[in-house]
PDB file of C-alpha atoms in Angstrom:
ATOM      1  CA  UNK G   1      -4.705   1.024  24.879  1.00 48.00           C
ATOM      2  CA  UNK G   2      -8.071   1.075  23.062  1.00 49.00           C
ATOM      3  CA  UNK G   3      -7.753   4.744  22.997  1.00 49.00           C
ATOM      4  CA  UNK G   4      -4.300   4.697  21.900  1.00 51.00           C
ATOM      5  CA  UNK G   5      -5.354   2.398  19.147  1.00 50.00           C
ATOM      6  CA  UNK G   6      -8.414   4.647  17.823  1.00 53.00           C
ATOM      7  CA  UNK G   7      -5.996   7.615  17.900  1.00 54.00           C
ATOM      8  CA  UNK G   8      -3.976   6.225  15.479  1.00 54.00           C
ATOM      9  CA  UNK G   9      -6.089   5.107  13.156  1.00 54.00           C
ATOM     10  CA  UNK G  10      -8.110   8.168  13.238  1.00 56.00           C
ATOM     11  CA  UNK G  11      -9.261   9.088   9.729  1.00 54.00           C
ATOM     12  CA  UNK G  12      -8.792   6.010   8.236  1.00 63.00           C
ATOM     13  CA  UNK G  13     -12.316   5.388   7.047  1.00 63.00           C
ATOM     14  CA  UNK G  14     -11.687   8.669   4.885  1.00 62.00           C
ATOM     15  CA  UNK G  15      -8.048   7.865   3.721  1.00 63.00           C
ATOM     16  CA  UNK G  16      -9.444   4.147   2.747  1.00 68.00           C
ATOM     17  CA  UNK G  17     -12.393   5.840   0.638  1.00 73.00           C
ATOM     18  CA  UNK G  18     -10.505   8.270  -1.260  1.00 72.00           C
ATOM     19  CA  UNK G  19      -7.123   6.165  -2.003  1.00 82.00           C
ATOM     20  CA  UNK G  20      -8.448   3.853  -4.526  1.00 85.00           C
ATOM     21  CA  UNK G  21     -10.441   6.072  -6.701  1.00 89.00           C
ATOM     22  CA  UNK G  22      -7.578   8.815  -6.608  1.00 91.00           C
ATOM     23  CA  UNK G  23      -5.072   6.765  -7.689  1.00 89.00           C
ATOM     24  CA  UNK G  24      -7.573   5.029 -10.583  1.00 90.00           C
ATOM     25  CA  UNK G  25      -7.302   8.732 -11.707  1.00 94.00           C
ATOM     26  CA  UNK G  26      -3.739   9.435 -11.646  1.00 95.00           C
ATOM     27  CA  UNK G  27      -2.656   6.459 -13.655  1.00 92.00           C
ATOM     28  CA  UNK G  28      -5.590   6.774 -16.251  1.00 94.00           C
ATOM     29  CA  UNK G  29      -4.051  10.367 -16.893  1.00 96.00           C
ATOM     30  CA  UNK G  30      -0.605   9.120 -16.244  1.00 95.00           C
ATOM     31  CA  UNK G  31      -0.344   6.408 -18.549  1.00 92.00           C
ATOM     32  CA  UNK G  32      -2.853   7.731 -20.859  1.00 94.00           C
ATOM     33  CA  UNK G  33      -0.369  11.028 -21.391  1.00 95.00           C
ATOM     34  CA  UNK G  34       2.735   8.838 -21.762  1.00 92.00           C
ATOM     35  CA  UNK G  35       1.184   6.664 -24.759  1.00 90.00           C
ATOM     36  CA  UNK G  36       0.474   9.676 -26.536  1.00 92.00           C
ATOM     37  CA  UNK G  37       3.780  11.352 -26.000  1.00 92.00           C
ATOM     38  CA  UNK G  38       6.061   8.796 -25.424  1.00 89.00           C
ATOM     39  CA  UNK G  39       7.409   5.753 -28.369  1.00 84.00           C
ATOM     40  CA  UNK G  40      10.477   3.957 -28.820  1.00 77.00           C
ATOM     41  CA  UNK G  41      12.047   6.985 -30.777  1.00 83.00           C
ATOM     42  CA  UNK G  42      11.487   9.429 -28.598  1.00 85.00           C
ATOM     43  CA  UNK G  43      14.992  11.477 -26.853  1.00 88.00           C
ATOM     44  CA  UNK G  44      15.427  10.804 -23.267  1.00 82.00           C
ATOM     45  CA  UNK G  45      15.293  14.706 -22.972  1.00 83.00           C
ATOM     46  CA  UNK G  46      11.684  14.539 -24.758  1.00 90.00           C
ATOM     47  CA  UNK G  47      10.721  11.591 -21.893  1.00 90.00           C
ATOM     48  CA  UNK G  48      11.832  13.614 -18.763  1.00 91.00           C
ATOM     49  CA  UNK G  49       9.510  16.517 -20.039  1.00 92.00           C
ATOM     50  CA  UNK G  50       6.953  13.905 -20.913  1.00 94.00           C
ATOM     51  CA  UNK G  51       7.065  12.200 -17.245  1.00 94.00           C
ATOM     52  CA  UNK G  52       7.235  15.908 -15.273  1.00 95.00           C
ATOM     53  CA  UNK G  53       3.563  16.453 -17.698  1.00 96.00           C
ATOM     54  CA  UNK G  54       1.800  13.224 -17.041  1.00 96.00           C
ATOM     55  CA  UNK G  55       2.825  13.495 -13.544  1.00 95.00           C
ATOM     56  CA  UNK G  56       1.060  16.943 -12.810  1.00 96.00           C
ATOM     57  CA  UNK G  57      -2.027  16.137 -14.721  1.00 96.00           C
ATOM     58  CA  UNK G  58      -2.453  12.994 -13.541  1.00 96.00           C
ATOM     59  CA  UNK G  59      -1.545  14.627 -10.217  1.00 94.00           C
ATOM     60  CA  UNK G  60      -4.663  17.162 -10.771  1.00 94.00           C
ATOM     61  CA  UNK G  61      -6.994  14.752 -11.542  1.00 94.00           C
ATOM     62  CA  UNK G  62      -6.323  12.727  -8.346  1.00 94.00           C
ATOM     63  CA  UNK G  63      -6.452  15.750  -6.357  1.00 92.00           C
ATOM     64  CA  UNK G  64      -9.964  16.545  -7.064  1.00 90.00           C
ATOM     65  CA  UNK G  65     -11.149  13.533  -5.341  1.00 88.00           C
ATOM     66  CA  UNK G  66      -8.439  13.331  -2.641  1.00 87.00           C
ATOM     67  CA  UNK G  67      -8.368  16.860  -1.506  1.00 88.00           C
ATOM     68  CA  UNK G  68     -12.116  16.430   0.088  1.00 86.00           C
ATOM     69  CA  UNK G  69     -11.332  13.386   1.898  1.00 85.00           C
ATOM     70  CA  UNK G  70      -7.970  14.659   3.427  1.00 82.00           C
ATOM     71  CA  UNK G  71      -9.885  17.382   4.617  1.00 82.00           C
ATOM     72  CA  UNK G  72     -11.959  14.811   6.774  1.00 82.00           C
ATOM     73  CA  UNK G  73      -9.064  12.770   7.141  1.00 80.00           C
ATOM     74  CA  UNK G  74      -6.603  15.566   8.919  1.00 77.00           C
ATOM     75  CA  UNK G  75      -9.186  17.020  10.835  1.00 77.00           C
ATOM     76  CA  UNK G  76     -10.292  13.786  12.592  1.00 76.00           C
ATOM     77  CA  UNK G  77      -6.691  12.891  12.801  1.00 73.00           C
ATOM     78  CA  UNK G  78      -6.404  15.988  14.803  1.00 70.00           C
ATOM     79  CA  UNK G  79      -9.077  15.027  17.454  1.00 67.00           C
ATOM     80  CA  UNK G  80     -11.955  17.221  16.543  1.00 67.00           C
ATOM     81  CA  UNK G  81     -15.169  15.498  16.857  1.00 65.00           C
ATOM     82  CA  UNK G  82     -13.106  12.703  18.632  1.00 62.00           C
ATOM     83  CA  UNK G  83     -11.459  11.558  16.289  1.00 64.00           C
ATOM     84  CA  UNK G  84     -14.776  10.399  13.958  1.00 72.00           C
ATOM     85  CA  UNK G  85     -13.960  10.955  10.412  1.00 72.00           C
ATOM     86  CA  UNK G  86     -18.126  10.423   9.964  1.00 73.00           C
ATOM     87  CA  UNK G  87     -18.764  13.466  12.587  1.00 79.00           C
ATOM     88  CA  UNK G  88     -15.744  15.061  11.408  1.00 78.00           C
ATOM     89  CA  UNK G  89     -17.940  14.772   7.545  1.00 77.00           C
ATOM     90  CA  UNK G  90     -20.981  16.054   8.948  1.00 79.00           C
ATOM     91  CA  UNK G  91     -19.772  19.275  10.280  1.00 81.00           C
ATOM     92  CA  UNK G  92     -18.385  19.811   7.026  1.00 81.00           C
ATOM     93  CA  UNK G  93     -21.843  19.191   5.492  1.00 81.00           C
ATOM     94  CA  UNK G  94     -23.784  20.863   8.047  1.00 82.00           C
ATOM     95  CA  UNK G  95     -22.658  24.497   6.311  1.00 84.00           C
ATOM     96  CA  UNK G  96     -24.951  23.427   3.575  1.00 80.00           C
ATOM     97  CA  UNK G  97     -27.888  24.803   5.798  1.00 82.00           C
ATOM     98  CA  UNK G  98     -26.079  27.434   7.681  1.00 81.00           C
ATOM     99  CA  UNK G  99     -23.644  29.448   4.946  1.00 82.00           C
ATOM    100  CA  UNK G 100     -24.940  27.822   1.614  1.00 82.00           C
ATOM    101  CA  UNK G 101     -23.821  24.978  -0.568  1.00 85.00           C
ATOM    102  CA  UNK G 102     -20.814  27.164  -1.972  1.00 84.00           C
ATOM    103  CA  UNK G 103     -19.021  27.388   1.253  1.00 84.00           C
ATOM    104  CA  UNK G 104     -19.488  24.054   2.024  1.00 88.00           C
ATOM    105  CA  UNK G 105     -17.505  23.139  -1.678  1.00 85.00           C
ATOM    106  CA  UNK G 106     -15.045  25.911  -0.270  1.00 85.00           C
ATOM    107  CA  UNK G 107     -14.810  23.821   3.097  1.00 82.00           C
ATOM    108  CA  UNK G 108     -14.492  21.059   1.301  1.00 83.00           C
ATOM    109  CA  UNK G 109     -11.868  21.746  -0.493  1.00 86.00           C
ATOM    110  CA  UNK G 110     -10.131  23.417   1.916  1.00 82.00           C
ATOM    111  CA  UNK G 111      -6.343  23.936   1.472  1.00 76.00           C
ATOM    112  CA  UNK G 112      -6.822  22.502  -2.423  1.00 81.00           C
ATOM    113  CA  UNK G 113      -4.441  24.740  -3.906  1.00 82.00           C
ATOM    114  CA  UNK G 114      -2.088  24.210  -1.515  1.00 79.00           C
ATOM    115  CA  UNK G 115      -2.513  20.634  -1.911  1.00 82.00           C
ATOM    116  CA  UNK G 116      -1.471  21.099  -5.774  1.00 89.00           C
ATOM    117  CA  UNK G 117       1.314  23.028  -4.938  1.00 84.00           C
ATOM    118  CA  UNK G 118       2.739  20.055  -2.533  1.00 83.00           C
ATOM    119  CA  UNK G 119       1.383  17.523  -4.464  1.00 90.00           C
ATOM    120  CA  UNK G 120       2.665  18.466  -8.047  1.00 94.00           C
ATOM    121  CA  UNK G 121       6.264  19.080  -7.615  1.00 94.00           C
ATOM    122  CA  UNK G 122       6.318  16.059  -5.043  1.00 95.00           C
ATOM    123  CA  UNK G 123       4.939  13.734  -8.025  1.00 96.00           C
ATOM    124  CA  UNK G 124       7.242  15.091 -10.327  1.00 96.00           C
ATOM    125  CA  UNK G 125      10.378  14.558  -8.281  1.00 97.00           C
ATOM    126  CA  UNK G 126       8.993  11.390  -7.220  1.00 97.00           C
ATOM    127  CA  UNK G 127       8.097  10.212 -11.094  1.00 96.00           C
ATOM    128  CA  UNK G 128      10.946  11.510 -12.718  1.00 95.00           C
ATOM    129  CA  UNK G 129      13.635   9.953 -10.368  1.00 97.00           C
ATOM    130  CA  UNK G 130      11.606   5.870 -10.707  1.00 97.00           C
ATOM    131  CA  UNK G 131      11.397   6.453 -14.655  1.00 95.00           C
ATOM    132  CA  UNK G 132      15.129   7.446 -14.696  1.00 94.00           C
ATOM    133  CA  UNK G 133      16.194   4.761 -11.674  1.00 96.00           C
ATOM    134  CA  UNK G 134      14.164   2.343 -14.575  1.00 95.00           C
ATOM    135  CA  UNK G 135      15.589   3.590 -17.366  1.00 92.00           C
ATOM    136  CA  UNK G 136      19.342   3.888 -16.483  1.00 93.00           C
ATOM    137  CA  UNK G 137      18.999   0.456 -14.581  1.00 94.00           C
ATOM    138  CA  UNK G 138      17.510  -1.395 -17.291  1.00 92.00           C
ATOM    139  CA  UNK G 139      19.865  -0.126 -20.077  1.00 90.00           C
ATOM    140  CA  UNK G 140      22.819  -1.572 -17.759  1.00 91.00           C
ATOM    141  CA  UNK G 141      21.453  -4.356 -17.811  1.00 90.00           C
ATOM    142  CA  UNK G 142      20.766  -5.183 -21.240  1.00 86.00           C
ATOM    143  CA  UNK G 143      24.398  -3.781 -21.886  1.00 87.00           C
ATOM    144  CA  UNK G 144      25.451  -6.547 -19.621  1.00 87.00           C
ATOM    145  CA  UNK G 145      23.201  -9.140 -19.745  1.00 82.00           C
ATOM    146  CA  UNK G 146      21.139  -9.245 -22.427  1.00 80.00           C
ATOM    147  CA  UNK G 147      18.125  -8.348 -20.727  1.00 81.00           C
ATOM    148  CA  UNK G 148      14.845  -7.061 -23.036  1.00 82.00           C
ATOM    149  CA  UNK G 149      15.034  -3.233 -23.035  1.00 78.00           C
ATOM    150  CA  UNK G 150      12.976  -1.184 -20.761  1.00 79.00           C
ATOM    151  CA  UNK G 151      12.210  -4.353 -18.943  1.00 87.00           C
ATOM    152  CA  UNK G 152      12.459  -4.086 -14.950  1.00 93.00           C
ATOM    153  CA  UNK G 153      10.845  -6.518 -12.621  1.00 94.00           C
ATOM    154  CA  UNK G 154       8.846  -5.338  -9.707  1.00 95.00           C
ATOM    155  CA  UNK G 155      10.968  -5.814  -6.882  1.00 96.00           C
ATOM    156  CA  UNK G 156      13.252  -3.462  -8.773  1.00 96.00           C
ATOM    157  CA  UNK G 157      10.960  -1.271  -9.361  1.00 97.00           C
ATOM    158  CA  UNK G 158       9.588  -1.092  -5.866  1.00 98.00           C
ATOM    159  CA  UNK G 159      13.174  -0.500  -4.701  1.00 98.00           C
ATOM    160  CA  UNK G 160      14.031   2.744  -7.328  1.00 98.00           C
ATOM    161  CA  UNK G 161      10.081   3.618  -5.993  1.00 98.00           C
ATOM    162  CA  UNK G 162      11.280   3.571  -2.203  1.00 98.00           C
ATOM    163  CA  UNK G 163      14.360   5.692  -3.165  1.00 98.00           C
ATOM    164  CA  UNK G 164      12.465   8.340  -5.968  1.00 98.00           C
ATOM    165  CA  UNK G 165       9.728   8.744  -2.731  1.00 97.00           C
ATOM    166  CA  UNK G 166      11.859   9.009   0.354  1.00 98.00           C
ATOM    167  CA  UNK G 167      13.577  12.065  -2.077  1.00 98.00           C
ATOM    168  CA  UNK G 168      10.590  13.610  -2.902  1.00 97.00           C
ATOM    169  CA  UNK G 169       8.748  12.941   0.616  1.00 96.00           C
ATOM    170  CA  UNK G 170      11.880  15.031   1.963  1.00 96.00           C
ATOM    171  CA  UNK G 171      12.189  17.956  -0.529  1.00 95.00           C
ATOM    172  CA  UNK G 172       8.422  18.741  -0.214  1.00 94.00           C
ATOM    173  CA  UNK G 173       8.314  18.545   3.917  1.00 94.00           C
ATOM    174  CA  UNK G 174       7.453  22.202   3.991  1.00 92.00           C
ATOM    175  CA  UNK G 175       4.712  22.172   1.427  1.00 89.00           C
ATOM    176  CA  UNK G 176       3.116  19.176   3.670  1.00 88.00           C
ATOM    177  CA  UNK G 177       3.630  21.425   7.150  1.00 90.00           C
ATOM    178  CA  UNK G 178       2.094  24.078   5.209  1.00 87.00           C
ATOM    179  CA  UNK G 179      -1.402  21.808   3.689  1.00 81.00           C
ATOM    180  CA  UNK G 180      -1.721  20.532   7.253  1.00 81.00           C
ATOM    181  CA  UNK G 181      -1.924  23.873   8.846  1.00 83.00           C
ATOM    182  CA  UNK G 182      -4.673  25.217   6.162  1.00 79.00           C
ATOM    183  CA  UNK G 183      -6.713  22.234   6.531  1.00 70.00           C
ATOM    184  CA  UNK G 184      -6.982  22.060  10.096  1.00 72.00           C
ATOM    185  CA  UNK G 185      -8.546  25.715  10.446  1.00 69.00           C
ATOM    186  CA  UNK G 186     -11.917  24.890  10.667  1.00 55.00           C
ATOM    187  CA  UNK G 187     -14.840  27.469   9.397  1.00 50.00           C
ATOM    188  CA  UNK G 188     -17.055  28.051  12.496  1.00 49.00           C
ATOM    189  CA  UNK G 189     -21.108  28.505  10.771  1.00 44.00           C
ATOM    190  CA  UNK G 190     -22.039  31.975   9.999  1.00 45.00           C
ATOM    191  CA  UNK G 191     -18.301  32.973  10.676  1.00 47.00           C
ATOM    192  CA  UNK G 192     -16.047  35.425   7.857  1.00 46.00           C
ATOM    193  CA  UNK G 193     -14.698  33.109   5.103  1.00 47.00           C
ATOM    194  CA  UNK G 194     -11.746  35.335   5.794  1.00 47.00           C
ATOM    195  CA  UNK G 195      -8.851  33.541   6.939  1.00 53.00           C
ATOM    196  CA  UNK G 196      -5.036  32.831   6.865  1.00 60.00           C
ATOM    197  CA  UNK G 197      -3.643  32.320   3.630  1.00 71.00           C
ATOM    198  CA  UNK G 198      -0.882  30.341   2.499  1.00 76.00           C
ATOM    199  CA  UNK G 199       2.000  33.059   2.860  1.00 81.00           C
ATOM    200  CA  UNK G 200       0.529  34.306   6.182  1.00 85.00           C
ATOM    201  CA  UNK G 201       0.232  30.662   7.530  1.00 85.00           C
ATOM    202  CA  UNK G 202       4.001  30.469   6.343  1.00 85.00           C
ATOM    203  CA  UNK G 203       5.386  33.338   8.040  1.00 87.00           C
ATOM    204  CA  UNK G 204       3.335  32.434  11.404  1.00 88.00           C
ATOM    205  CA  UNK G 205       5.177  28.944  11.211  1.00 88.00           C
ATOM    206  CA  UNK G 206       8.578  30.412  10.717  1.00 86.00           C
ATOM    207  CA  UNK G 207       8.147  33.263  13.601  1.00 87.00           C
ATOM    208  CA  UNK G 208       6.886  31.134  15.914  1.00 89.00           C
ATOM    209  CA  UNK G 209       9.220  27.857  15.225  1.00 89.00           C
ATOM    210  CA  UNK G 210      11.636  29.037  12.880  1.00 88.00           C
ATOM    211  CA  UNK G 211      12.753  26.799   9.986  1.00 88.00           C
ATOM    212  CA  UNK G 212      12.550  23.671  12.272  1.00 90.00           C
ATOM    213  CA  UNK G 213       9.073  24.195  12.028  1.00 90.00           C
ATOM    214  CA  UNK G 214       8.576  23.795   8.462  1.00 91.00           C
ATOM    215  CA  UNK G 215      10.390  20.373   8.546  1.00 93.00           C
ATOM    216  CA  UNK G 216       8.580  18.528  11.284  1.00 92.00           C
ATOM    217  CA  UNK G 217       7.129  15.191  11.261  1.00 92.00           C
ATOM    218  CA  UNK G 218      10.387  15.370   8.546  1.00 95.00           C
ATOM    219  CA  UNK G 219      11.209  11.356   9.544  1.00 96.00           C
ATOM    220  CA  UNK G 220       8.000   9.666   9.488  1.00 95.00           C
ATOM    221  CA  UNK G 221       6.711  10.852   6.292  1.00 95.00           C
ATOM    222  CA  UNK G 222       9.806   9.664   4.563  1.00 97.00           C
ATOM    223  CA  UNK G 223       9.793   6.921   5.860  1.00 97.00           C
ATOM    224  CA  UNK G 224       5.776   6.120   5.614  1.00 94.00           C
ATOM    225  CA  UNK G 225       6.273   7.533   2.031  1.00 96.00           C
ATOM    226  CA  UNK G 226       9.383   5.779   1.475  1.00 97.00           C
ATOM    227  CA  UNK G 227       7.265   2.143   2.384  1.00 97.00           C
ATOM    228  CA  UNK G 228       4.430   3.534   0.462  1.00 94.00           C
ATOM    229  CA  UNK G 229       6.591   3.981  -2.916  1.00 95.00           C
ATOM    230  CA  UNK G 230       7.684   0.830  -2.728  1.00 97.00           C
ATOM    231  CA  UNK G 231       4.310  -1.215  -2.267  1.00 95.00           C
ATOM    232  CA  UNK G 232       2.852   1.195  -5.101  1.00 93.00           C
ATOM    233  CA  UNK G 233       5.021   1.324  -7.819  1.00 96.00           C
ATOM    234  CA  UNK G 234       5.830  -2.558  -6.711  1.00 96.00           C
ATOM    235  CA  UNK G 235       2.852  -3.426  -7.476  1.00 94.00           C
ATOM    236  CA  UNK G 236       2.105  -1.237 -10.697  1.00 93.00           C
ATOM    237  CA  UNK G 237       4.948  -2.718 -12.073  1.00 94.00           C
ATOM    238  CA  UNK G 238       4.421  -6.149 -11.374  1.00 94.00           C
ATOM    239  CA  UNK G 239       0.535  -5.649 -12.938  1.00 91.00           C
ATOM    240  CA  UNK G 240       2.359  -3.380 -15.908  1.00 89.00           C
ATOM    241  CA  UNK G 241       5.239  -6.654 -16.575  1.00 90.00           C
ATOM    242  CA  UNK G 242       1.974  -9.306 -16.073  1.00 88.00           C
ATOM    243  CA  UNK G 243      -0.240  -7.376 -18.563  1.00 84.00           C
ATOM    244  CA  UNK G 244       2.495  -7.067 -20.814  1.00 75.00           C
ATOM    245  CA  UNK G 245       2.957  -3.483 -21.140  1.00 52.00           C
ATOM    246  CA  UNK G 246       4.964  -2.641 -23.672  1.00 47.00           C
ATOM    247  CA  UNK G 247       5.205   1.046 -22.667  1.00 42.00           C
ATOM    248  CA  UNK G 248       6.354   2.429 -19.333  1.00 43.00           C
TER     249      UNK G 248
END
């Protein structure tokens, strides 16, 4: 049971470090991008390109600081090391002396650009679909009711978050199969930087489990993602509506 426990929690001293700074990052960029392109006048066609923008640069900056620590994360996840995310660190570190500081940056950020490409069109699905869930929601009812434009409260918004993730989370399955993969192929000291890129790591997936293969663990990331959305953009919303944002 104690095993089973530590299993399953694996990583979690990594995941815990790099959530909160990550997402300080996105939402700086996020909302920072917005105000500057976004007012009262602006078309809804004008928005949706404005949300799809903020989302992939806020999306970048996040990335730079998560990418490291899902490295750790995955790989202790994975068992190596026994599931340490500390021991799982130090090999990472330990290339430093063997192969140089620049391959342990490249180990580091291992899978990074395959990160971006999950991560980006994942946030912008996921963005786009909670601003317009918002946006058409709160325009009914304001139509109906009265209700202050733009104005949704954050059980609302933690419900069109749940929705806009559980889409996204399922669209972008293969991306995710494909970052997992990539990160787990650990460099061995002193070995050839050379290894399986993103198309060949692709095509190895497919031969050898066909398209199933690029959808699994399909059901628990929407649904971890789907819980996720809701909590997040919950709570972002309730913080927005209690600081009195006037901007979404």
């Amino acid at each position: 049971m104690r095993g089973t426990l530590r299993s399953m929690y694996a990583g979690l001293p990594s995941a815990l470090l790099g959530s909160m700074p990550s997402a300080a990052s996105f939402f700086v960029v996020y909302d920072g991008v917005k105000r500057e392109m976004i007012d009262n006048d602006t078309p809804a066609s004008q928005q949706a390109y404005a949300h799809m923008l903020a989302s992939s640069l806020g999306e970048i900056a996040a990335c730079a600081i998560r990418v490291p620590t899902e490295v750790v994360k995955q790989r202790a996840q994975a068992g190596l090391f026994g599931g340490s995310t500390l021991l799982a660190f130090q090999d990472i570190l330990g290339l430093r002396r063997s192969d140089g500081y620049t391959t342990m940056v490249r180990e580091l950020y291992r899978g990074g650009g395959v990160t971006i490409m999950r991560e980006i069109p994942f946030t912008i699905i996921q963005f786009s679909l909670w601003e317009y869930f918002k946006d058409s929601y709160s325009k009914r009812q304001h139509r109906r009711h009265g209700r202050q434009p733009g104005m949704v409260s954050a059980t609302e918004s933690a419900l069109f978050g749940s929705a806009a993730g559980a889409i996204a989370a399922g669209l972008t399955t293969p991306l995710d199969v494909l970052k997992t993969r990539i990160m787990l192929e650990r460099k061995e000291s002193g070995a050839s930087s050379e290894r399986a890129g993103a198309v060949i790591v692709l095509r190895q997936i497919r031969a050898q489990e066909g398209i199933a293969g690029l959808f699994r663990g399909f059901v628990p990331r929407v649904g971890w993602i789907s819980t996720g959305g809701a909590i997040f953009l919950g709570t972002y919303q309730y913080i927005s509506n209690m600081l009195g944002s006037d901007w979404r």
